Short mmCIF file of C-alpha atoms in Angstrom, two decimals:
data_model
loop_
_atom_site.label_atom_id
_atom_site.label_comp_id
_atom_site.label_asym_id
_atom_site.label_seq_id
_atom_site.Cartn_x
_atom_site.Cartn_y
_atom_site.Cartn_z
CA UNK A 1 17.50 -1.98 -15.70
CA UNK A 2 13.68 -2.67 -14.91
CA UNK A 3 14.64 -2.69 -11.38
CA UNK A 4 10.51 -3.34 -11.00
CA UNK A 5 10.65 -7.30 -12.62
CA UNK A 6 13.61 -7.98 -10.12
CA UNK A 7 12.12 -7.06 -7.66
CA UNK A 8 12.34 -9.70 -4.44
CA UNK A 9 9.08 -10.39 -3.68
CA UNK A 10 6.62 -12.88 -2.83
CA UNK A 11 4.08 -14.89 -5.15
CA UNK A 12 1.47 -13.76 -3.02
CA UNK A 13 2.09 -9.97 -2.90
CA UNK A 14 2.71 -10.73 -7.16
CA UNK A 15 -1.36 -12.07 -7.03
CA UNK A 16 -2.16 -9.51 -4.67
CA UNK A 17 -0.33 -6.65 -6.91
CA UNK A 18 -2.69 -8.47 -9.98
CA UNK A 19 -6.41 -7.31 -8.20
CA UNK A 20 -4.57 -3.77 -7.60
CA UNK A 21 -5.74 -1.13 -9.09
CA UNK A 22 -3.31 1.29 -8.78
CA UNK A 23 -0.78 -1.23 -8.83
CA UNK A 24 -1.77 -2.55 -12.44
CA UNK A 25 -3.52 -1.63 -15.35
CA UNK A 26 -5.46 -4.98 -16.24
CA UNK A 27 -6.41 -4.60 -12.48
CA UNK A 28 -8.60 -1.16 -12.93
CA UNK A 29 -11.17 -2.47 -15.01
CA UNK A 30 -11.41 -5.28 -12.63
CA UNK A 31 -11.06 -4.58 -9.02
CA UNK A 32 -11.89 -1.68 -6.90
CA UNK A 33 -10.81 0.34 -3.87
CA UNK A 34 -12.09 1.02 -0.41
CA UNK A 35 -10.64 4.55 1.07
CA UNK A 36 -11.26 4.99 5.02
CA UNK A 37 -10.90 9.10 6.23
CA UNK A 38 -9.44 8.41 9.06
CA UNK A 39 -6.77 10.57 9.23
CA UNK A 40 -7.01 14.72 9.34
CA UNK A 41 -4.19 15.23 10.59
CA UNK A 42 -1.05 16.33 8.32
CA UNK A 43 3.23 16.75 9.65
CA UNK A 44 3.82 18.54 6.80
CA UNK A 45 2.54 21.55 5.04
CA UNK A 46 3.39 21.48 0.78
CA UNK A 47 1.96 24.31 -0.80
CA UNK A 48 -0.05 22.38 -3.54
CA UNK A 49 -2.07 21.45 -0.33
CA UNK A 50 -5.82 21.95 -0.06
CA UNK A 51 -7.33 20.02 2.32
CA UNK A 52 -10.63 20.42 2.73
CA UNK A 53 -12.51 18.36 4.92
CA UNK A 54 -16.96 18.16 4.33
CA UNK A 55 -16.83 18.27 0.58
CA UNK A 56 -18.81 16.62 -1.83
CA UNK A 57 -17.65 18.59 -4.82
CA UNK A 58 -14.31 17.98 -5.35
CA UNK A 59 -12.83 15.04 -6.22
CA UNK A 60 -9.03 15.38 -5.56
CA UNK A 61 -6.45 13.89 -3.17
CA UNK A 62 -7.24 15.98 -0.20
CA UNK A 63 -11.20 16.42 0.14
CA UNK A 64 -13.80 14.42 1.51
CA UNK A 65 -16.99 14.83 3.07
CA UNK A 66 -17.05 13.01 6.41
CA UNK A 67 -13.59 12.38 8.33
CA UNK A 68 -14.04 8.76 10.39
CA UNK A 69 -13.09 7.03 13.39
CA UNK A 70 -12.28 4.37 12.88
CA UNK A 71 -15.04 2.17 14.94
CA UNK A 72 -17.26 4.14 12.06
CA UNK A 73 -14.89 3.23 9.40
CA UNK A 74 -14.75 -0.31 9.81
CA UNK A 75 -18.56 -0.04 10.03
CA UNK A 76 -18.57 1.75 6.39
CA UNK A 77 -16.43 -0.97 4.92
CA UNK A 78 -18.69 -4.01 6.45
CA UNK A 79 -21.30 -2.10 4.02
CA UNK A 80 -19.34 -1.36 1.31
CA UNK A 81 -18.22 -4.73 0.46
CA UNK A 82 -21.40 -6.65 1.52
CA UNK A 83 -22.41 -4.75 -1.88
CA UNK A 84 -19.46 -4.68 -3.74
CA UNK A 85 -17.69 -7.73 -3.20
CA UNK A 86 -15.30 -7.06 -6.66
CA UNK A 87 -13.51 -4.64 -4.38
CA UNK A 88 -10.19 -6.46 -3.02
CA UNK A 89 -8.36 -3.23 -1.09
CA UNK A 90 -8.93 -0.82 1.49
CA UNK A 91 -6.34 2.22 2.20
CA UNK A 92 -6.05 4.79 3.90
CA UNK A 93 -4.46 8.58 2.11
CA UNK A 94 -5.91 11.55 4.57
CA UNK A 95 -7.28 14.08 4.31
CA UNK A 96 -3.67 14.04 6.42
CA UNK A 97 -1.22 11.66 6.49
CA UNK A 98 -2.16 8.52 7.33
CA UNK A 99 0.87 7.96 9.36
CA UNK A 100 0.42 10.90 11.78
CA UNK A 101 -2.62 9.70 12.67
CA UNK A 102 -3.02 6.92 15.39
CA UNK A 103 -6.43 6.16 14.14
CA UNK A 104 -5.00 4.84 11.59
CA UNK A 105 -3.13 2.06 12.70
CA UNK A 106 -6.58 1.65 15.34
CA UNK A 107 -8.97 0.90 11.95
CA UNK A 108 -5.95 -1.20 9.85
CA UNK A 109 -6.05 -3.60 13.26
CA UNK A 110 -10.41 -3.61 13.01
CA UNK A 111 -10.73 -4.41 9.45
CA UNK A 112 -7.14 -7.38 10.02
CA UNK A 113 -9.36 -8.95 12.68
CA UNK A 114 -12.68 -9.07 10.20
CA UNK A 115 -10.46 -8.50 7.03
CA UNK A 116 -7.73 -10.85 7.11
CA UNK A 117 -7.80 -11.60 3.45
CA UNK A 118 -7.99 -7.67 1.98
CA UNK A 119 -5.13 -5.86 1.09
CA UNK A 120 -3.89 -3.19 3.62
CA UNK A 121 -2.80 -0.06 1.33
CA UNK A 122 -1.57 3.40 2.72
CA UNK A 123 -0.26 7.02 1.28
CA UNK A 124 1.97 8.93 3.69
CA UNK A 125 4.65 11.47 2.66
CA UNK A 126 7.12 10.02 4.13
CA UNK A 127 8.35 12.06 6.59
CA UNK A 128 7.51 9.05 9.55
CA UNK A 129 7.10 6.14 7.58
CA UNK A 130 10.66 4.61 9.12
CA UNK A 131 9.38 5.46 12.73
CA UNK A 132 5.81 3.54 11.72
CA UNK A 133 7.29 0.95 9.80
CA UNK A 134 6.68 -1.28 12.43
CA UNK A 135 3.31 -0.58 12.98
CA UNK A 136 2.21 -1.15 9.40
CA UNK A 137 4.42 -4.41 9.30
CA UNK A 138 1.55 -5.49 12.78
CA UNK A 139 -1.16 -5.26 10.88
CA UNK A 140 0.15 -6.74 7.75
CA UNK A 141 -0.27 -3.83 5.41
CA UNK A 142 1.50 -4.83 1.84
CA UNK A 143 1.33 -1.91 -0.37
CA UNK A 144 2.56 1.51 0.34
CA UNK A 145 2.93 4.52 -1.61
CA UNK A 146 5.23 7.67 -0.77
CA UNK A 147 4.96 10.93 -2.19
CA UNK A 148 7.89 12.26 -2.72
CA UNK A 149 8.65 15.10 -4.82
CA UNK A 150 12.25 15.79 -5.38
CA UNK A 151 15.57 14.44 -3.83
CA UNK A 152 17.57 17.66 -3.71
CA UNK A 153 17.12 19.87 -0.63
CA UNK A 154 17.22 23.23 -3.01
CA UNK A 155 14.08 21.44 -5.37
CA UNK A 156 12.36 20.31 -2.13
CA UNK A 157 12.14 23.54 -0.44
CA UNK A 158 10.65 25.75 -2.77
CA UNK A 159 7.52 22.44 -2.95
CA UNK A 160 7.44 22.88 1.06
CA UNK A 161 6.68 25.08 3.13
CA UNK A 162 7.53 23.27 6.73
CA UNK A 163 7.11 19.97 8.32
CA UNK A 164 6.30 19.78 12.17
CA UNK A 165 9.10 15.83 13.14
CA UNK A 166 9.08 15.77 16.96
CA UNK A 167 6.12 17.99 17.86
CA UNK A 168 9.36 20.41 16.46
CA UNK A 169 8.51 22.48 12.96
CA UNK A 170 11.09 23.10 10.80
CA UNK A 171 11.68 25.56 8.21
CA UNK A 172 13.59 25.92 4.68
CA UNK A 173 15.65 24.02 3.77
CA UNK A 174 16.79 21.98 7.26
CA UNK A 175 13.05 21.23 6.80
CA UNK A 176 13.49 19.78 2.77
CA UNK A 177 16.85 17.36 4.30
CA UNK A 178 14.74 15.79 7.46
CA UNK A 179 11.63 15.45 4.48
CA UNK A 180 14.85 13.75 2.16
CA UNK A 181 16.36 11.46 4.63
CA UNK A 182 13.17 9.67 6.28
CA UNK A 183 11.41 9.68 2.58
CA UNK A 184 14.56 7.28 1.15
CA UNK A 185 14.89 5.35 4.60
CA UNK A 186 11.97 4.42 4.86
CA UNK A 187 10.88 3.93 1.50
CA UNK A 188 14.33 1.29 1.65
CA UNK A 189 12.65 -0.16 4.29
CA UNK A 190 9.92 -0.92 3.04
CA UNK A 191 11.91 -2.92 -0.57
CA UNK A 192 13.53 -4.71 1.65
CA UNK A 193 11.21 -6.09 4.17
CA UNK A 194 9.09 -7.00 0.48
CA UNK A 195 6.47 -4.27 0.44
CA UNK A 196 5.45 -3.35 -3.04
CA UNK A 197 6.07 0.80 -3.01
CA UNK A 198 4.44 3.58 -5.64
CA UNK A 199 5.73 6.53 -5.70
CA UNK A 200 3.90 9.42 -6.06
CA UNK A 201 5.78 13.26 -7.49
CA UNK A 202 3.67 15.53 -8.15
CA UNK A 203 5.05 17.11 -11.59
CA UNK A 204 5.54 21.01 -11.33
CA UNK A 205 7.24 22.27 -14.06
CA UNK A 206 9.79 25.46 -12.96
CA UNK A 207 10.87 23.80 -10.17
CA UNK A 208 10.86 19.92 -10.13
CA UNK A 209 10.48 18.81 -14.08
CA UNK A 210 14.46 18.72 -15.17
CA UNK A 211 15.01 16.70 -11.70
CA UNK A 212 12.75 13.88 -12.19
CA UNK A 213 14.37 11.40 -14.23
CA UNK A 214 17.23 11.79 -12.07
CA UNK A 215 14.40 10.09 -9.46
CA UNK A 216 13.43 7.00 -11.21
CA UNK A 217 17.26 6.07 -11.55
CA UNK A 218 16.75 6.10 -7.47
CA UNK A 219 13.62 4.60 -7.90
CA UNK A 220 15.47 1.99 -9.96
CA UNK A 221 18.58 1.47 -8.02
CA UNK A 222 16.55 0.86 -4.71
CA UNK A 223 13.63 -1.94 -5.67
CA UNK A 224 10.39 0.78 -6.27
CA UNK A 225 7.71 -1.11 -8.32
CA UNK A 226 5.82 1.64 -9.58
CA UNK A 227 6.51 5.63 -10.13
CA UNK A 228 2.91 7.85 -10.15
CA UNK A 229 3.82 11.41 -11.85
CA UNK A 230 1.04 13.14 -11.23
CA UNK A 231 -0.50 17.00 -12.30
CA UNK A 232 0.10 19.57 -10.60
CA UNK A 233 -3.42 20.86 -9.35
CA UNK A 234 -2.88 24.85 -9.28
CA UNK A 235 -3.98 26.10 -5.91
CA UNK A 236 -3.63 27.22 -2.63
CA UNK A 237 -0.01 28.64 -2.58
CA UNK A 238 0.68 27.63 -6.16
CA UNK A 239 -2.35 28.39 -7.99
CA UNK A 240 -1.06 30.71 -9.93
CA UNK A 241 1.69 28.13 -10.96
CA UNK A 242 1.33 26.61 -14.18
CA UNK A 243 -0.08 22.33 -14.61
CA UNK A 244 1.67 20.14 -16.94
CA UNK A 245 0.78 19.70 -20.25
CA UNK A 246 -0.25 16.44 -20.73
CA UNK A 247 1.89 15.79 -23.30
CA UNK A 248 4.92 17.41 -21.02
CA UNK A 249 3.79 14.80 -17.91
CA UNK A 250 3.23 11.65 -21.12
CA UNK A 251 6.91 13.06 -22.30
CA UNK A 252 8.87 12.77 -19.13
CA UNK A 253 6.72 9.40 -18.63
CA UNK A 254 8.64 7.69 -21.19
CA UNK A 255 11.90 8.28 -20.18
CA UNK A 256 11.23 7.70 -16.94
CA UNK A 257 9.95 3.99 -18.72
CA UNK A 258 12.55 2.06 -18.41
CA UNK A 259 13.49 2.97 -14.89
CA UNK A 260 11.19 1.57 -13.38
CA UNK A 261 7.04 1.32 -14.55
CA UNK A 262 4.81 3.75 -14.83
CA UNK A 263 1.37 4.37 -13.79
CA UNK A 264 -0.85 5.76 -16.17
CA UNK A 265 -4.36 5.29 -14.88
CA UNK A 266 -4.00 8.10 -12.17
CA UNK A 267 -7.80 9.26 -11.27
CA UNK A 268 -5.61 11.66 -7.81
CA UNK A 269 -8.36 10.36 -5.76
CA UNK A 270 -9.52 11.57 -3.10
CA UNK A 271 -9.39 9.98 0.27
CA UNK A 272 -13.02 9.01 1.23
CA UNK A 273 -12.91 7.87 -2.95
CA UNK A 274 -14.66 4.13 -3.48
CA UNK A 275 -15.05 1.75 -6.22
CA UNK A 276 -13.26 0.93 -9.66
CA UNK A 277 -11.31 3.72 -10.50
CA UNK A 278 -12.80 5.83 -13.07
CA UNK A 279 -16.11 5.27 -11.52
CA UNK A 280 -15.92 6.43 -8.26
CA UNK A 281 -19.32 5.75 -7.18
CA UNK A 282 -18.82 8.16 -4.00
CA UNK A 283 -19.48 10.43 -6.27
CA UNK A 284 -22.09 9.52 -8.15
CA UNK A 285 -25.40 8.77 -5.61
CA UNK A 286 -26.98 12.90 -5.34
CA UNK A 287 -28.33 10.92 -2.25
CA UNK A 288 -25.39 10.45 -0.75
CA UNK A 289 -23.89 14.07 -1.20
CA UNK A 290 -27.11 15.24 0.49
CA UNK A 291 -26.68 13.25 3.30
CA UNK A 292 -23.63 14.12 3.75
CA UNK A 293 -23.44 17.67 3.10
CA UNK A 294 -26.82 17.77 6.06
CA UNK A 295 -24.14 16.10 8.27
CA UNK A 296 -21.25 17.64 7.85
CA UNK A 297 -23.02 21.03 8.33
CA UNK A 298 -24.78 20.46 12.28
CA UNK A 299 -21.36 18.02 12.98
CA UNK A 300 -18.31 20.52 11.33
CA UNK A 301 -16.59 22.92 9.82
CA UNK A 302 -13.87 22.75 7.28
CA UNK A 303 -10.11 22.68 9.51
CA UNK A 304 -6.81 22.70 8.68
CA UNK A 305 -5.87 20.20 11.76
CA UNK A 306 -2.13 20.95 11.87
CA UNK A 307 0.16 17.89 14.27
CA UNK A 308 2.42 20.76 16.12
CA UNK A 309 1.21 19.00 19.83
CA UNK A 310 -1.72 18.23 20.54
CA UNK A 311 -4.17 20.38 17.61
CA UNK A 312 -7.23 18.45 17.35
CA UNK A 313 -10.05 20.40 14.84
CA UNK A 314 -12.81 21.69 17.21
CA UNK A 315 -15.16 19.56 15.08
CA UNK A 316 -13.37 16.01 16.34
CA UNK A 317 -16.23 14.64 18.31
CA UNK A 318 -16.66 11.15 16.46
CA UNK A 319 -19.02 10.91 13.29
CA UNK A 320 -21.95 8.49 14.92
CA UNK A 321 -23.29 6.20 12.49
CA UNK A 322 -26.60 7.47 11.05
CA UNK A 323 -24.18 10.31 9.93
CA UNK A 324 -22.31 8.00 7.64
CA UNK A 325 -23.77 7.35 3.94
CA UNK A 326 -26.73 5.36 3.52
CA UNK A 327 -26.84 1.29 2.13
CA UNK A 328 -29.53 3.43 -1.16
CA UNK A 329 -27.02 5.01 -2.03
CA UNK A 330 -24.04 2.89 -2.81
CA UNK A 331 -27.49 1.41 -5.36
#
């Protein structure tokens, strides 16, 4: 019944998974990851999402202290890897959707050219996964996370306010149907290509809690490697909704386990996190936080960026190298 054990992955892919802290419970204690926040634009609006740029005080998805240019992301990677060689994975997870930002692919190009042995990882909502999949293969992105909260349009339309696809806005059931169709086709394409696919599903009591087991069974059939059932962070339009209890989430994880491997050690990381999962170095240095806070006040203002054409942040100029975290902040 455990489809993930039958996934037709290469031995090299299996080795990389064993060193990926999000895919292996054992790896989280030995190997680290580096998130590069180069992707501010997003093409969907989820009702639970509150993306914050220039923020050093919160630890959750969608938050970053700075948005880096690809060039600065490479310089930051050089600095982090030089001092923390236990980091084997470099990923892009926002603060928007990586596949809606050309900077993602330029960053992957630069990282792959200089560090051919690193595992490259991307986390996406999946709307553009099928469309941009060849670009991920071009830079040998090997591990993929897709956030998918429902396969039922009636449920999905309660979670996602709207989407932007091919520069056109879609709302309601139409948006939900398009998003689900694109997610499923993209996930299947990635599985068939031999990538290690992880699904992030936000558990929202009263909306999708009775649907997630059905999703796990479908993921079993598709060949998904691992599933991460994440608790709702009640914020934005869902600020008044009740998050699940630990017991509720644990019960659901155990129910899904016969169908797809479950990730139970997720920390719901920031878009600029680095280090071990349980020891995010981006949060440990007060010096780094002070430097970034000062730089961000001078250079940027928090702004939601929507991919509805050529919309750009008023503070989207590339960050200069001196605005990056100082080396002594990594110690």
